[in-house]
Amino acid sequence: MVYLKIEHDVALRRILKRKKHFMPPSLLESQIKILEEPKKALEIDSNLKVNQISEIIVKKFFLNFIYFVGYLFEFKFNLLLYLCESYLKLV
């Protein structure tokens, strides 16, 4: 799970910039009050740029997937991990 954490003032500014959007600024307070932040999630700061956010997500979940596959199929895991990390450094 990925949790994109956003501050109240940032959310309000973004809502106010939108034209003809279904969510009026008046609903922000109630939405924040009922929000249950996840206990186990990859928490990402919403102030980051989209490409930074996607890079964090891909690196986190791609490497977890490789660990899982390596464990299941007993590949030469260190070599596989090295190749994947090298690839991610190039991306």
mmCIF file of N, CA and C in Angstrom:
data_model
loop_
_atom_site.group_PDB
_atom_site.id
_atom_site.type_symbol
_atom_site.label_atom_id
_atom_site.label_comp_id
_atom_site.label_asym_id
_atom_site.label_seq_id
_atom_site.Cartn_x
_atom_site.Cartn_y
_atom_site.Cartn_z
ATOM 1 N N MET A 1 0.845 -1.170 0.000
ATOM 2 C CA MET A 1 0.000 0.000 0.000
ATOM 3 C C MET A 1 0.897 1.243 0.000
ATOM 4 N N VAL A 2 0.473 2.225 -0.756
ATOM 5 C CA VAL A 2 1.174 3.503 -0.819
ATOM 6 C C VAL A 2 0.259 4.576 -0.242
ATOM 7 N N TYR A 3 0.807 5.356 0.674
ATOM 8 C CA TYR A 3 0.050 6.452 1.293
ATOM 9 C C TYR A 3 0.720 7.765 0.911
ATOM 10 N N LEU A 4 0.042 8.553 0.109
ATOM 11 C CA LEU A 4 0.547 9.853 -0.313
ATOM 12 C C LEU A 4 0.095 10.879 0.722
ATOM 13 N N LYS A 5 1.015 11.274 1.595
ATOM 14 C CA LYS A 5 0.692 12.167 2.702
ATOM 15 C C LYS A 5 0.722 13.617 2.213
ATOM 16 N N ILE A 6 -0.331 14.342 2.571
ATOM 17 C CA ILE A 6 -0.439 15.735 2.138
ATOM 18 C C ILE A 6 -0.869 16.600 3.316
ATOM 19 N N GLU A 7 -0.292 17.763 3.417
ATOM 20 C CA GLU A 7 -0.647 18.712 4.471
ATOM 21 C C GLU A 7 -1.953 19.423 4.096
ATOM 22 N N HIS A 8 -2.681 19.844 5.098
ATOM 23 C CA HIS A 8 -3.980 20.496 4.907
ATOM 24 C C HIS A 8 -3.878 21.692 3.965
ATOM 25 N N ASP A 9 -2.916 22.584 4.214
ATOM 26 C CA ASP A 9 -2.809 23.803 3.399
ATOM 27 C C ASP A 9 -2.453 23.496 1.947
ATOM 28 N N VAL A 10 -1.655 22.467 1.741
ATOM 29 C CA VAL A 10 -1.294 22.069 0.375
ATOM 30 C C VAL A 10 -2.529 21.520 -0.345
ATOM 31 N N ALA A 11 -3.286 20.687 0.346
ATOM 32 C CA ALA A 11 -4.514 20.135 -0.250
ATOM 33 C C ALA A 11 -5.494 21.251 -0.601
ATOM 34 N N LEU A 12 -5.647 22.197 0.309
ATOM 35 C CA LEU A 12 -6.563 23.308 0.058
ATOM 36 C C LEU A 12 -6.124 24.126 -1.152
ATOM 37 N N ARG A 13 -4.842 24.428 -1.256
ATOM 38 C CA ARG A 13 -4.338 25.175 -2.422
ATOM 39 C C ARG A 13 -4.620 24.425 -3.719
ATOM 40 N N ARG A 14 -4.415 23.124 -3.697
ATOM 41 C CA ARG A 14 -4.645 22.329 -4.908
ATOM 42 C C ARG A 14 -6.124 22.303 -5.289
ATOM 43 N N ILE A 15 -6.979 22.187 -4.281
ATOM 44 C CA ILE A 15 -8.425 22.185 -4.556
ATOM 45 C C ILE A 15 -8.853 23.532 -5.136
ATOM 46 N N LEU A 16 -8.337 24.617 -4.583
ATOM 47 C CA LEU A 16 -8.721 25.956 -5.042
ATOM 48 C C LEU A 16 -8.258 26.239 -6.468
ATOM 49 N N LYS A 17 -7.186 25.585 -6.905
ATOM 50 C CA LYS A 17 -6.684 25.770 -8.271
ATOM 51 C C LYS A 17 -7.577 25.093 -9.311
ATOM 52 N N ARG A 18 -8.314 24.080 -8.898
ATOM 53 C CA ARG A 18 -9.128 23.302 -9.834
ATOM 54 C C ARG A 18 -10.369 24.072 -10.264
ATOM 55 N N LYS A 19 -10.718 23.901 -11.483
ATOM 56 C CA LYS A 19 -11.929 24.507 -12.032
ATOM 57 C C LYS A 19 -12.973 23.422 -12.241
ATOM 58 N N LYS A 20 -14.202 23.692 -11.828
ATOM 59 C CA LYS A 20 -15.327 22.771 -12.023
ATOM 60 C C LYS A 20 -15.012 21.359 -11.518
ATOM 61 N N HIS A 21 -14.483 21.268 -10.310
ATOM 62 C CA HIS A 21 -14.152 19.969 -9.733
ATOM 63 C C HIS A 21 -15.254 19.538 -8.781
ATOM 64 N N PHE A 22 -15.471 18.235 -8.663
ATOM 65 C CA PHE A 22 -16.571 17.724 -7.835
ATOM 66 C C PHE A 22 -16.368 17.985 -6.344
ATOM 67 N N MET A 23 -15.118 18.187 -5.893
ATOM 68 C CA MET A 23 -14.864 18.366 -4.456
ATOM 69 C C MET A 23 -14.722 19.836 -4.116
ATOM 70 N N PRO A 24 -15.709 20.402 -3.449
ATOM 71 C CA PRO A 24 -15.586 21.795 -3.033
ATOM 72 C C PRO A 24 -14.649 21.913 -1.819
ATOM 73 N N PRO A 25 -13.992 23.045 -1.666
ATOM 74 C CA PRO A 25 -13.080 23.243 -0.532
ATOM 75 C C PRO A 25 -13.756 23.035 0.826
ATOM 76 N N SER A 26 -15.047 23.242 0.892
ATOM 77 C CA SER A 26 -15.769 23.094 2.162
ATOM 78 C C SER A 26 -15.758 21.654 2.690
ATOM 79 N N LEU A 27 -15.501 20.686 1.835
ATOM 80 C CA LEU A 27 -15.470 19.285 2.266
ATOM 81 C C LEU A 27 -14.119 18.835 2.816
ATOM 82 N N LEU A 28 -13.095 19.649 2.631
ATOM 83 C CA LEU A 28 -11.744 19.237 3.020
ATOM 84 C C LEU A 28 -11.642 18.901 4.504
ATOM 85 N N GLU A 29 -12.176 19.761 5.365
ATOM 86 C CA GLU A 29 -12.093 19.539 6.816
ATOM 87 C C GLU A 29 -12.688 18.193 7.211
ATOM 88 N N SER A 30 -13.878 17.901 6.713
ATOM 89 C CA SER A 30 -14.525 16.635 7.094
ATOM 90 C C SER A 30 -13.746 15.432 6.564
ATOM 91 N N GLN A 31 -13.161 15.572 5.385
ATOM 92 C CA GLN A 31 -12.377 14.478 4.820
ATOM 93 C C GLN A 31 -11.126 14.217 5.657
ATOM 94 N N ILE A 32 -10.482 15.270 6.108
ATOM 95 C CA ILE A 32 -9.279 15.113 6.927
ATOM 96 C C ILE A 32 -9.632 14.524 8.290
ATOM 97 N N LYS A 33 -10.763 14.933 8.856
ATOM 98 C CA LYS A 33 -11.181 14.420 10.168
ATOM 99 C C LYS A 33 -11.425 12.916 10.149
ATOM 100 N N ILE A 34 -11.995 12.395 9.069
ATOM 101 C CA ILE A 34 -12.320 10.967 9.030
ATOM 102 C C ILE A 34 -11.201 10.107 8.436
ATOM 103 N N LEU A 35 -10.147 10.751 7.960
ATOM 104 C CA LEU A 35 -9.039 10.017 7.358
ATOM 105 C C LEU A 35 -8.354 9.132 8.396
ATOM 106 N N GLU A 36 -8.213 7.875 8.084
ATOM 107 C CA GLU A 36 -7.462 6.948 8.921
ATOM 108 C C GLU A 36 -6.149 6.646 8.216
ATOM 109 N N GLU A 37 -5.069 7.211 8.735
ATOM 110 C CA GLU A 37 -3.772 6.976 8.113
ATOM 111 C C GLU A 37 -3.388 5.507 8.294
ATOM 112 N N PRO A 38 -2.924 4.877 7.247
ATOM 113 C CA PRO A 38 -2.562 3.461 7.354
ATOM 114 C C PRO A 38 -1.352 3.255 8.257
ATOM 115 N N LYS A 39 -1.372 2.157 8.992
ATOM 116 C CA LYS A 39 -0.261 1.846 9.896
ATOM 117 C C LYS A 39 0.910 1.227 9.139
ATOM 118 N N LYS A 40 0.588 0.417 8.145
ATOM 119 C CA LYS A 40 1.637 -0.250 7.364
ATOM 120 C C LYS A 40 1.492 0.157 5.904
ATOM 121 N N ALA A 41 2.255 1.138 5.517
ATOM 122 C CA ALA A 41 2.197 1.615 4.133
ATOM 123 C C ALA A 41 3.504 2.305 3.804
ATOM 124 N N LEU A 42 3.786 2.379 2.540
ATOM 125 C CA LEU A 42 4.905 3.178 2.074
ATOM 126 C C LEU A 42 4.399 4.617 2.055
ATOM 127 N N GLU A 43 4.896 5.434 2.983
ATOM 128 C CA GLU A 43 4.429 6.819 3.083
ATOM 129 C C GLU A 43 5.316 7.717 2.231
ATOM 130 N N ILE A 44 4.671 8.490 1.371
ATOM 131 C CA ILE A 44 5.395 9.369 0.454
ATOM 132 C C ILE A 44 4.868 10.786 0.608
ATOM 133 N N ASP A 45 5.766 11.734 0.617
ATOM 134 C CA ASP A 45 5.427 13.148 0.744
ATOM 135 C C ASP A 45 4.822 13.649 -0.568
ATOM 136 N N SER A 46 3.654 14.246 -0.478
ATOM 137 C CA SER A 46 2.968 14.718 -1.681
ATOM 138 C C SER A 46 3.633 15.934 -2.313
ATOM 139 N N ASN A 47 4.589 16.530 -1.627
ATOM 140 C CA ASN A 47 5.292 17.681 -2.197
ATOM 141 C C ASN A 47 6.342 17.277 -3.233
ATOM 142 N N LEU A 48 6.634 15.989 -3.306
ATOM 143 C CA LEU A 48 7.589 15.522 -4.306
ATOM 144 C C LEU A 48 6.967 15.614 -5.691
ATOM 145 N N LYS A 49 7.812 15.641 -6.694
ATOM 146 C CA LYS A 49 7.330 15.660 -8.077
ATOM 147 C C LYS A 49 6.840 14.263 -8.452
ATOM 148 N N VAL A 50 5.966 14.201 -9.438
ATOM 149 C CA VAL A 50 5.364 12.932 -9.848
ATOM 150 C C VAL A 50 6.431 11.908 -10.210
ATOM 151 N N ASN A 51 7.455 12.327 -10.938
ATOM 152 C CA ASN A 51 8.495 11.370 -11.338
ATOM 153 C C ASN A 51 9.273 10.854 -10.125
ATOM 154 N N GLN A 52 9.454 11.682 -9.092
ATOM 155 C CA GLN A 52 10.131 11.236 -7.875
ATOM 156 C C GLN A 52 9.264 10.223 -7.122
ATOM 157 N N ILE A 53 7.981 10.500 -7.057
ATOM 158 C CA ILE A 53 7.048 9.594 -6.381
ATOM 159 C C ILE A 53 7.034 8.236 -7.077
ATOM 160 N N SER A 54 6.908 8.247 -8.385
ATOM 161 C CA SER A 54 6.850 6.981 -9.121
ATOM 162 C C SER A 54 8.169 6.219 -9.004
ATOM 163 N N GLU A 55 9.292 6.910 -8.961
ATOM 164 C CA GLU A 55 10.594 6.250 -8.811
ATOM 165 C C GLU A 55 10.686 5.544 -7.454
ATOM 166 N N ILE A 56 10.231 6.200 -6.403
ATOM 167 C CA ILE A 56 10.239 5.603 -5.067
ATOM 168 C C ILE A 56 9.385 4.340 -5.050
ATOM 169 N N ILE A 57 8.193 4.433 -5.631
ATOM 170 C CA ILE A 57 7.272 3.297 -5.634
ATOM 171 C C ILE A 57 7.855 2.125 -6.429
ATOM 172 N N VAL A 58 8.361 2.412 -7.607
ATOM 173 C CA VAL A 58 8.912 1.344 -8.448
ATOM 174 C C VAL A 58 10.090 0.675 -7.762
ATOM 175 N N LYS A 59 11.004 1.467 -7.209
ATOM 176 C CA LYS A 59 12.167 0.881 -6.539
ATOM 177 C C LYS A 59 11.744 0.010 -5.367
ATOM 178 N N LYS A 60 10.843 0.500 -4.550
ATOM 179 C CA LYS A 60 10.407 -0.239 -3.366
ATOM 180 C C LYS A 60 9.727 -1.551 -3.742
ATOM 181 N N PHE A 61 8.740 -1.493 -4.625
ATOM 182 C CA PHE A 61 7.967 -2.685 -4.925
ATOM 183 C C PHE A 61 8.665 -3.611 -5.907
ATOM 184 N N PHE A 62 9.473 -3.058 -6.800
ATOM 185 C CA PHE A 62 10.200 -3.902 -7.737
ATOM 186 C C PHE A 62 11.226 -4.738 -6.992
ATOM 187 N N LEU A 63 11.968 -4.128 -6.081
ATOM 188 C CA LEU A 63 12.974 -4.886 -5.329
ATOM 189 C C LEU A 63 12.309 -5.907 -4.411
ATOM 190 N N ASN A 64 11.172 -5.555 -3.812
ATOM 191 C CA ASN A 64 10.455 -6.534 -2.990
ATOM 192 C C ASN A 64 10.013 -7.723 -3.829
ATOM 193 N N PHE A 65 9.561 -7.458 -5.041
ATOM 194 C CA PHE A 65 9.141 -8.533 -5.942
ATOM 195 C C PHE A 65 10.325 -9.437 -6.285
ATOM 196 N N ILE A 66 11.474 -8.840 -6.560
ATOM 197 C CA ILE A 66 12.668 -9.623 -6.900
ATOM 198 C C ILE A 66 13.093 -10.485 -5.710
ATOM 199 N N TYR A 67 13.044 -9.921 -4.506
ATOM 200 C CA TYR A 67 13.362 -10.716 -3.319
ATOM 201 C C TYR A 67 12.436 -11.928 -3.227
ATOM 202 N N PHE A 68 11.157 -11.700 -3.457
ATOM 203 C CA PHE A 68 10.163 -12.756 -3.380
ATOM 204 C C PHE A 68 10.415 -13.828 -4.434
ATOM 205 N N VAL A 69 10.614 -13.416 -5.668
ATOM 206 C CA VAL A 69 10.868 -14.369 -6.754
ATOM 207 C C VAL A 69 12.150 -15.139 -6.486
ATOM 208 N N GLY A 70 13.184 -14.438 -6.054
ATOM 209 C CA GLY A 70 14.448 -15.105 -5.750
ATOM 210 C C GLY A 70 14.289 -16.151 -4.658
ATOM 211 N N TYR A 71 13.503 -15.841 -3.668
ATOM 212 C CA TYR A 71 13.255 -16.784 -2.581
ATOM 213 C C TYR A 71 12.482 -17.998 -3.084
ATOM 214 N N LEU A 72 11.435 -17.767 -3.881
ATOM 215 C CA LEU A 72 10.594 -18.870 -4.343
ATOM 216 C C LEU A 72 11.327 -19.827 -5.276
ATOM 217 N N PHE A 73 12.083 -19.282 -6.178
ATOM 218 C CA PHE A 73 12.682 -20.108 -7.217
ATOM 219 C C PHE A 73 14.164 -20.388 -6.998
ATOM 220 N N GLU A 74 14.697 -19.944 -5.887
ATOM 221 C CA GLU A 74 16.091 -20.201 -5.514
ATOM 222 C C GLU A 74 17.065 -19.906 -6.656
ATOM 223 N N PHE A 75 16.908 -18.723 -7.260
ATOM 224 C CA PHE A 75 17.859 -18.297 -8.275
ATOM 225 C C PHE A 75 19.194 -17.999 -7.616
ATOM 226 N N LYS A 76 20.167 -17.794 -8.415
ATOM 227 C CA LYS A 76 21.421 -17.270 -7.884
ATOM 228 C C LYS A 76 21.104 -15.850 -7.454
ATOM 229 N N PHE A 77 20.567 -15.770 -6.267
ATOM 230 C CA PHE A 77 19.904 -14.557 -5.798
ATOM 231 C C PHE A 77 20.821 -13.332 -5.793
ATOM 232 N N ASN A 78 22.024 -13.465 -5.321
ATOM 233 C CA ASN A 78 22.911 -12.297 -5.250
ATOM 234 C C ASN A 78 23.178 -11.714 -6.627
ATOM 235 N N LEU A 79 23.352 -12.574 -7.613
ATOM 236 C CA LEU A 79 23.575 -12.097 -8.973
ATOM 237 C C LEU A 79 22.328 -11.409 -9.508
ATOM 238 N N LEU A 80 21.171 -12.007 -9.292
ATOM 239 C CA LEU A 80 19.914 -11.425 -9.754
ATOM 240 C C LEU A 80 19.682 -10.059 -9.108
ATOM 241 N N LEU A 81 19.888 -9.979 -7.807
ATOM 242 C CA LEU A 81 19.697 -8.721 -7.099
ATOM 243 C C LEU A 81 20.676 -7.655 -7.595
ATOM 244 N N TYR A 82 21.917 -8.044 -7.791
ATOM 245 C CA TYR A 82 22.919 -7.109 -8.299
ATOM 246 C C TYR A 82 22.509 -6.563 -9.670
ATOM 247 N N LEU A 83 22.047 -7.434 -10.544
ATOM 248 C CA LEU A 83 21.636 -7.008 -11.880
ATOM 249 C C LEU A 83 20.441 -6.050 -11.810
ATOM 250 N N CYS A 84 19.490 -6.345 -10.946
ATOM 251 C CA CYS A 84 18.315 -5.486 -10.823
ATOM 252 C C CYS A 84 18.672 -4.132 -10.232
ATOM 253 N N GLU A 85 19.486 -4.132 -9.208
ATOM 254 C CA GLU A 85 19.885 -2.844 -8.615
ATOM 255 C C GLU A 85 20.702 -2.029 -9.606
ATOM 256 N N SER A 86 21.536 -2.690 -10.372
ATOM 257 C CA SER A 86 22.307 -1.976 -11.396
ATOM 258 C C SER A 86 21.380 -1.370 -12.438
ATOM 259 N N TYR A 87 20.354 -2.111 -12.832
ATOM 260 C CA TYR A 87 19.396 -1.620 -13.796
ATOM 261 C C TYR A 87 18.664 -0.402 -13.244
ATOM 262 N N LEU A 88 18.217 -0.457 -11.991
ATOM 263 C CA LEU A 88 17.481 0.655 -11.405
ATOM 264 C C LEU A 88 18.335 1.914 -11.286
ATOM 265 N N LYS A 89 19.629 1.760 -11.147
ATOM 266 C CA LYS A 89 20.507 2.933 -11.093
ATOM 267 C C LYS A 89 20.578 3.621 -12.452
ATOM 268 N N LEU A 90 20.354 2.852 -13.507
ATOM 269 C CA LEU A 90 20.389 3.418 -14.859
ATOM 270 C C LEU A 90 19.097 4.103 -15.233
ATOM 271 N N VAL A 91 18.003 3.715 -14.581
ATOM 272 C CA VAL A 91 16.675 4.246 -14.926
ATOM 273 C C VAL A 91 16.495 5.643 -14.398
#
